[in-house]
């Protein structure tokens, strides 16, 4: 007997990011520090008050009000879900689907096109420039050609770290709005960047901005993310997402976290300073480094003769780091990123361990 998945699913590869036990884990852009101890204490207390025999608040009202408060919008403009990946999935289930198309500009976050395909949405792939910036003529070409229902930007972009400038996002928004296409700006790393597209959100603007608790908020284990957008879009999304999708513990965890904004801001500052230090150190080594507005840095080890790096060299350096118990993200085989590796900013000790291991591997 064979139970076959859908034909398109049978051809898919799924999500690959090895979870191996190492001394220094710098591969998934998590925060290097746990959340504040006072949050853990508050959470333990709050857990004792949960009515476990009852379904949780379906509309997650307290959490949405707290998130809205953080961004100066009402709760009706906030849609939370189990990680921002579930937010993206709900957006695509609602506005994508068979016969519709989502536009992406590569290289970018692989889950945008992957989740689109899972929801039966066609994918129109555009290219970023050689410096990984958004090229407005290329945006125009893809929008005119594919007439997508949804378009994705990711700023700061994963895995390159590039921040799309405000003028560029405004131009893309004008173009997508003109063809009744929803623009999604994925700001998973928004706190590390110099500006935010949250300022462009309005009830008459076809734009949503997604954020996550997984990175800055040191809560990857909680699986909590959200978008901010027009209230009518939030209403549509609530029709599609499963009822009671956010469990009671997570709603409390997220609401309480927002009481610790100062601690989070301080972490972001530490990571940005550490990013500066790490980039300066990488610039002294035989690697090419890209500027970053996120909590990670993309780099490409040069060939042993000093020439440009390639996939084999990237794989070799990635393995050399792993042999020294340092795990980074191996992008060496990814299209447009041949030979590249991505390292998450860690604690100063972790970053020193990474730099030591890299120096050894490169010599
Ligand atoms: C890490 C990341 C996310 C998401 O994650 P969740 O953990 O699902 O909230 C979303 N977008 C980008 C670009 C990311 O790098």
mmCIF file of N, CA and C in Angstrom, residues 237-314:
data_model
loop_
_atom_site.group_PDB
_atom_site.id
_atom_site.type_symbol
_atom_site.label_atom_id
_atom_site.label_comp_id
_atom_site.label_asym_id
_atom_site.label_seq_id
_atom_site.Cartn_x
_atom_site.Cartn_y
_atom_site.Cartn_z
ATOM 1 N N UNK A 237 -7.822 37.421 7.888
ATOM 2 C CA UNK A 237 -6.885 36.386 8.358
ATOM 3 C C UNK A 237 -7.511 35.547 9.475
ATOM 4 N N UNK A 238 -8.285 36.198 10.330
ATOM 5 C CA UNK A 238 -8.939 35.452 11.416
ATOM 6 C C UNK A 238 -9.985 34.472 10.879
ATOM 7 N N UNK A 239 -10.498 34.726 9.665
ATOM 8 C CA UNK A 239 -11.447 33.759 9.076
ATOM 9 C C UNK A 239 -10.718 32.490 8.656
ATOM 10 N N UNK A 240 -9.439 32.623 8.352
ATOM 11 C CA UNK A 240 -8.696 31.515 7.734
ATOM 12 C C UNK A 240 -7.918 30.693 8.771
ATOM 13 N N UNK A 241 -7.334 31.365 9.751
ATOM 14 C CA UNK A 241 -6.491 30.650 10.715
ATOM 15 C C UNK A 241 -7.366 29.711 11.544
ATOM 16 N N UNK A 242 -6.784 28.604 12.035
ATOM 17 C CA UNK A 242 -7.573 27.656 12.821
ATOM 18 C C UNK A 242 -8.078 28.330 14.100
ATOM 19 N N UNK A 243 -9.275 27.947 14.556
ATOM 20 C CA UNK A 243 -9.796 28.547 15.788
ATOM 21 C C UNK A 243 -8.904 28.205 16.992
ATOM 22 N N UNK A 244 -8.773 29.129 17.900
ATOM 23 C CA UNK A 244 -7.964 28.931 19.122
ATOM 24 C C UNK A 244 -6.515 28.567 18.771
ATOM 25 N N UNK A 245 -5.965 29.200 17.733
ATOM 26 C CA UNK A 245 -4.632 28.780 17.276
ATOM 27 C C UNK A 245 -3.529 29.161 18.254
ATOM 28 N N UNK A 246 -3.761 30.185 19.087
ATOM 29 C CA UNK A 246 -2.703 30.606 20.012
ATOM 30 C C UNK A 246 -3.020 30.109 21.417
ATOM 31 N N UNK A 247 -2.182 29.224 21.933
ATOM 32 C CA UNK A 247 -2.476 28.650 23.253
ATOM 33 C C UNK A 247 -2.334 29.698 24.358
ATOM 34 N N UNK A 248 -2.960 29.394 25.479
ATOM 35 C CA UNK A 248 -3.040 30.368 26.579
ATOM 36 C C UNK A 248 -1.656 30.733 27.117
ATOM 37 N N UNK A 249 -0.772 29.748 27.236
ATOM 38 C CA UNK A 249 0.561 30.017 27.802
ATOM 39 C C UNK A 249 1.330 30.993 26.913
ATOM 40 N N UNK A 250 1.231 30.796 25.611
ATOM 41 C CA UNK A 250 1.939 31.672 24.669
ATOM 42 C C UNK A 250 1.395 33.093 24.714
ATOM 43 N N UNK A 251 0.078 33.213 24.823
ATOM 44 C CA UNK A 251 -0.516 34.561 24.882
ATOM 45 C C UNK A 251 0.016 35.315 26.091
ATOM 46 N N UNK A 252 0.088 34.605 27.219
ATOM 47 C CA UNK A 252 0.606 35.245 28.439
ATOM 48 C C UNK A 252 2.092 35.557 28.290
ATOM 49 N N UNK A 253 2.839 34.611 27.739
ATOM 50 C CA UNK A 253 4.293 34.803 27.587
ATOM 51 C C UNK A 253 4.586 36.048 26.751
ATOM 52 N N UNK A 254 3.831 36.207 25.659
ATOM 53 C CA UNK A 254 4.051 37.354 24.789
ATOM 54 C C UNK A 254 3.638 38.658 25.437
ATOM 55 N N UNK A 255 2.497 38.640 26.111
ATOM 56 C CA UNK A 255 2.007 39.869 26.756
ATOM 57 C C UNK A 255 3.004 40.332 27.818
ATOM 58 N N UNK A 256 3.493 39.383 28.630
ATOM 59 C CA UNK A 256 4.424 39.752 29.707
ATOM 60 C C UNK A 256 5.766 40.235 29.145
ATOM 61 N N UNK A 257 6.176 39.662 28.025
ATOM 62 C CA UNK A 257 7.474 40.056 27.449
ATOM 63 C C UNK A 257 7.495 41.547 27.142
ATOM 64 N N UNK A 258 6.341 42.068 26.715
ATOM 65 C CA UNK A 258 6.307 43.466 26.301
ATOM 66 C C UNK A 258 6.485 44.429 27.475
ATOM 67 N N UNK A 259 6.401 43.905 28.710
ATOM 68 C CA UNK A 259 6.734 44.733 29.881
ATOM 69 C C UNK A 259 8.248 44.917 30.024
ATOM 70 N N UNK A 260 9.018 44.203 29.218
ATOM 71 C CA UNK A 260 10.481 44.231 29.382
ATOM 72 C C UNK A 260 11.156 44.867 28.183
ATOM 73 N N UNK A 261 10.517 45.871 27.656
ATOM 74 C CA UNK A 261 11.027 46.482 26.439
ATOM 75 C C UNK A 261 12.438 47.058 26.621
ATOM 76 N N UNK A 262 12.702 47.654 27.794
ATOM 77 C CA UNK A 262 14.023 48.259 28.000
ATOM 78 C C UNK A 262 15.126 47.212 27.914
ATOM 79 N N UNK A 263 14.854 46.037 28.512
ATOM 80 C CA UNK A 263 15.851 44.966 28.464
ATOM 81 C C UNK A 263 16.095 44.545 27.013
ATOM 82 N N UNK A 264 15.019 44.505 26.226
ATOM 83 C CA UNK A 264 15.164 44.099 24.825
ATOM 84 C C UNK A 264 15.936 45.156 24.033
ATOM 85 N N UNK A 265 15.614 46.422 24.286
ATOM 86 C CA UNK A 265 16.343 47.489 23.582
ATOM 87 C C UNK A 265 17.840 47.424 23.904
ATOM 88 N N UNK A 266 18.141 47.118 25.170
ATOM 89 C CA UNK A 266 19.551 47.033 25.578
ATOM 90 C C UNK A 266 20.250 45.872 24.856
ATOM 91 N N UNK A 267 19.528 44.745 24.676
ATOM 92 C CA UNK A 267 20.123 43.627 23.943
ATOM 93 C C UNK A 267 20.428 43.999 22.511
ATOM 94 N N UNK A 268 19.457 44.695 21.894
ATOM 95 C CA UNK A 268 19.656 45.090 20.492
ATOM 96 C C UNK A 268 20.909 45.963 20.385
ATOM 97 N N UNK A 269 21.056 46.898 21.326
ATOM 98 C CA UNK A 269 22.237 47.759 21.297
ATOM 99 C C UNK A 269 23.528 46.967 21.431
ATOM 100 N N UNK A 270 23.530 45.995 22.350
ATOM 101 C CA UNK A 270 24.725 45.159 22.532
ATOM 102 C C UNK A 270 25.029 44.382 21.259
ATOM 103 N N UNK A 271 23.992 43.839 20.624
ATOM 104 C CA UNK A 271 24.214 43.032 19.417
ATOM 105 C C UNK A 271 24.702 43.888 18.251
ATOM 106 N N UNK A 272 24.177 45.120 18.169
ATOM 107 C CA UNK A 272 24.619 46.003 17.085
ATOM 108 C C UNK A 272 26.095 46.371 17.279
ATOM 109 N N UNK A 273 26.506 46.623 18.522
ATOM 110 C CA UNK A 273 27.916 46.922 18.802
ATOM 111 C C UNK A 273 28.779 45.696 18.480
ATOM 112 N N UNK A 274 28.288 44.540 18.845
ATOM 113 C CA UNK A 274 29.016 43.293 18.601
ATOM 114 C C UNK A 274 29.103 43.002 17.103
ATOM 115 N N UNK A 275 28.060 43.355 16.369
ATOM 116 C CA UNK A 275 28.059 43.177 14.906
ATOM 117 C C UNK A 275 29.172 44.013 14.278
ATOM 118 N N UNK A 276 29.305 45.247 14.779
ATOM 119 C CA UNK A 276 30.351 46.140 14.268
ATOM 120 C C UNK A 276 31.728 45.503 14.490
ATOM 121 N N UNK A 277 31.916 44.973 15.706
ATOM 122 C CA UNK A 277 33.206 44.364 16.055
ATOM 123 C C UNK A 277 33.478 43.140 15.178
ATOM 124 N N UNK A 278 32.446 42.307 14.977
ATOM 125 C CA UNK A 278 32.617 41.082 14.200
ATOM 126 C C UNK A 278 32.949 41.406 12.733
ATOM 127 N N UNK A 279 32.251 42.394 12.173
ATOM 128 C CA UNK A 279 32.511 42.763 10.773
ATOM 129 C C UNK A 279 33.942 43.303 10.632
ATOM 130 N N UNK A 280 34.357 44.142 11.588
ATOM 131 C CA UNK A 280 35.719 44.689 11.531
ATOM 132 C C UNK A 280 36.737 43.557 11.579
ATOM 133 N N UNK A 281 36.489 42.540 12.404
ATOM 134 C CA UNK A 281 37.424 41.410 12.509
ATOM 135 C C UNK A 281 37.426 40.600 11.214
ATOM 136 N N UNK A 282 36.236 40.392 10.640
ATOM 137 C CA UNK A 282 36.151 39.613 9.393
ATOM 138 C C UNK A 282 36.879 40.327 8.263
ATOM 139 N N UNK A 283 36.839 41.674 8.293
ATOM 140 C CA UNK A 283 37.481 42.440 7.221
ATOM 141 C C UNK A 283 39.003 42.271 7.225
ATOM 142 N N UNK A 284 39.548 41.787 8.334
ATOM 143 C CA UNK A 284 40.993 41.533 8.412
ATOM 144 C C UNK A 284 41.356 40.153 7.860
ATOM 145 N N UNK A 285 40.364 39.361 7.516
ATOM 146 C CA UNK A 285 40.609 37.973 7.100
ATOM 147 C C UNK A 285 40.357 37.807 5.595
ATOM 148 N N UNK A 286 40.862 36.720 5.013
ATOM 149 C CA UNK A 286 40.639 36.497 3.568
ATOM 150 C C UNK A 286 39.213 36.031 3.268
ATOM 151 N N UNK A 287 38.254 36.898 3.550
ATOM 152 C CA UNK A 287 36.847 36.605 3.249
ATOM 153 C C UNK A 287 36.210 37.888 2.693
ATOM 154 N N UNK A 288 35.175 37.749 1.886
ATOM 155 C CA UNK A 288 34.364 38.902 1.475
ATOM 156 C C UNK A 288 33.202 39.012 2.449
ATOM 157 N N UNK A 289 32.918 40.247 2.904
ATOM 158 C CA UNK A 289 31.880 40.469 3.920
ATOM 159 C C UNK A 289 30.853 41.459 3.380
ATOM 160 N N UNK A 290 29.573 41.216 3.661
ATOM 161 C CA UNK A 290 28.532 42.168 3.255
ATOM 162 C C UNK A 290 28.084 42.979 4.468
ATOM 163 N N UNK A 291 27.720 44.256 4.241
ATOM 164 C CA UNK A 291 27.192 45.056 5.348
ATOM 165 C C UNK A 291 25.882 44.444 5.830
ATOM 166 N N UNK A 292 25.566 44.608 7.121
ATOM 167 C CA UNK A 292 24.362 43.988 7.656
ATOM 168 C C UNK A 292 23.588 44.936 8.548
ATOM 169 N N UNK A 293 22.256 44.931 8.389
ATOM 170 C CA UNK A 293 21.364 45.653 9.298
ATOM 171 C C UNK A 293 20.621 44.680 10.190
ATOM 172 N N UNK A 294 21.142 43.466 10.349
ATOM 173 C CA UNK A 294 20.446 42.428 11.123
ATOM 174 C C UNK A 294 21.354 41.883 12.231
ATOM 175 N N UNK A 295 20.981 40.762 12.832
ATOM 176 C CA UNK A 295 21.822 40.166 13.875
ATOM 177 C C UNK A 295 22.635 38.998 13.316
ATOM 178 N N UNK A 296 23.007 39.122 12.043
ATOM 179 C CA UNK A 296 23.860 38.119 11.411
ATOM 180 C C UNK A 296 24.672 38.789 10.328
ATOM 181 N N UNK A 297 25.691 38.092 9.857
ATOM 182 C CA UNK A 297 26.559 38.648 8.817
ATOM 183 C C UNK A 297 26.794 37.567 7.767
ATOM 184 N N UNK A 298 26.687 37.961 6.495
ATOM 185 C CA UNK A 298 26.979 37.053 5.386
ATOM 186 C C UNK A 298 28.428 37.275 4.959
ATOM 187 N N UNK A 299 29.174 36.187 4.783
ATOM 188 C CA UNK A 299 30.562 36.322 4.307
ATOM 189 C C UNK A 299 30.906 35.156 3.385
ATOM 190 N N UNK A 300 31.957 35.367 2.561
ATOM 191 C CA UNK A 300 32.369 34.315 1.627
ATOM 192 C C UNK A 300 33.882 34.137 1.692
ATOM 193 N N UNK A 301 34.321 32.997 2.187
ATOM 194 C CA UNK A 301 35.762 32.737 2.245
ATOM 195 C C UNK A 301 36.367 32.756 0.838
ATOM 196 N N UNK A 302 37.515 33.428 0.692
ATOM 197 C CA UNK A 302 38.175 33.444 -0.622
ATOM 198 C C UNK A 302 38.863 32.100 -0.861
ATOM 199 N N UNK A 303 39.161 31.844 -2.118
ATOM 200 C CA UNK A 303 39.886 30.623 -2.461
ATOM 201 C C UNK A 303 41.281 30.673 -1.829
ATOM 202 N N UNK A 304 41.938 29.527 -1.697
ATOM 203 C CA UNK A 304 43.256 29.480 -1.034
ATOM 204 C C UNK A 304 44.291 30.299 -1.786
ATOM 205 N N UNK A 305 44.089 30.494 -3.120
ATOM 206 C CA UNK A 305 45.046 31.326 -3.877
ATOM 207 C C UNK A 305 44.629 32.811 -3.849
ATOM 208 N N UNK A 306 43.644 33.155 -3.013
ATOM 209 C CA UNK A 306 43.229 34.550 -2.890
ATOM 210 C C UNK A 306 42.137 34.943 -3.867
ATOM 211 N N UNK A 307 41.791 34.071 -4.805
ATOM 212 C CA UNK A 307 40.734 34.349 -5.788
ATOM 213 C C UNK A 307 39.370 34.284 -5.123
ATOM 214 N N UNK A 308 38.325 34.549 -5.914
ATOM 215 C CA UNK A 308 36.968 34.517 -5.346
ATOM 216 C C UNK A 308 36.600 33.120 -4.841
ATOM 217 N N UNK A 309 35.804 33.086 -3.784
ATOM 218 C CA UNK A 309 35.409 31.795 -3.214
ATOM 219 C C UNK A 309 34.366 31.104 -4.069
ATOM 220 N N UNK A 310 34.244 29.791 -3.903
ATOM 221 C CA UNK A 310 33.198 29.045 -4.599
ATOM 222 C C UNK A 310 32.540 28.069 -3.622
ATOM 223 N N UNK A 311 31.628 27.274 -4.151
ATOM 224 C CA UNK A 311 30.867 26.391 -3.271
ATOM 225 C C UNK A 311 31.767 25.425 -2.492
ATOM 226 N N UNK A 312 32.739 24.836 -3.187
ATOM 227 C CA UNK A 312 33.595 23.843 -2.523
ATOM 228 C C UNK A 312 34.338 24.490 -1.355
ATOM 229 N N UNK A 313 34.839 25.707 -1.582
ATOM 230 C CA UNK A 313 35.572 26.413 -0.526
ATOM 231 C C UNK A 313 34.625 26.732 0.648
ATOM 232 N N UNK A 314 33.419 27.185 0.345
ATOM 233 C CA UNK A 314 32.443 27.479 1.390
ATOM 234 C C UNK A 314 32.135 26.240 2.215
#
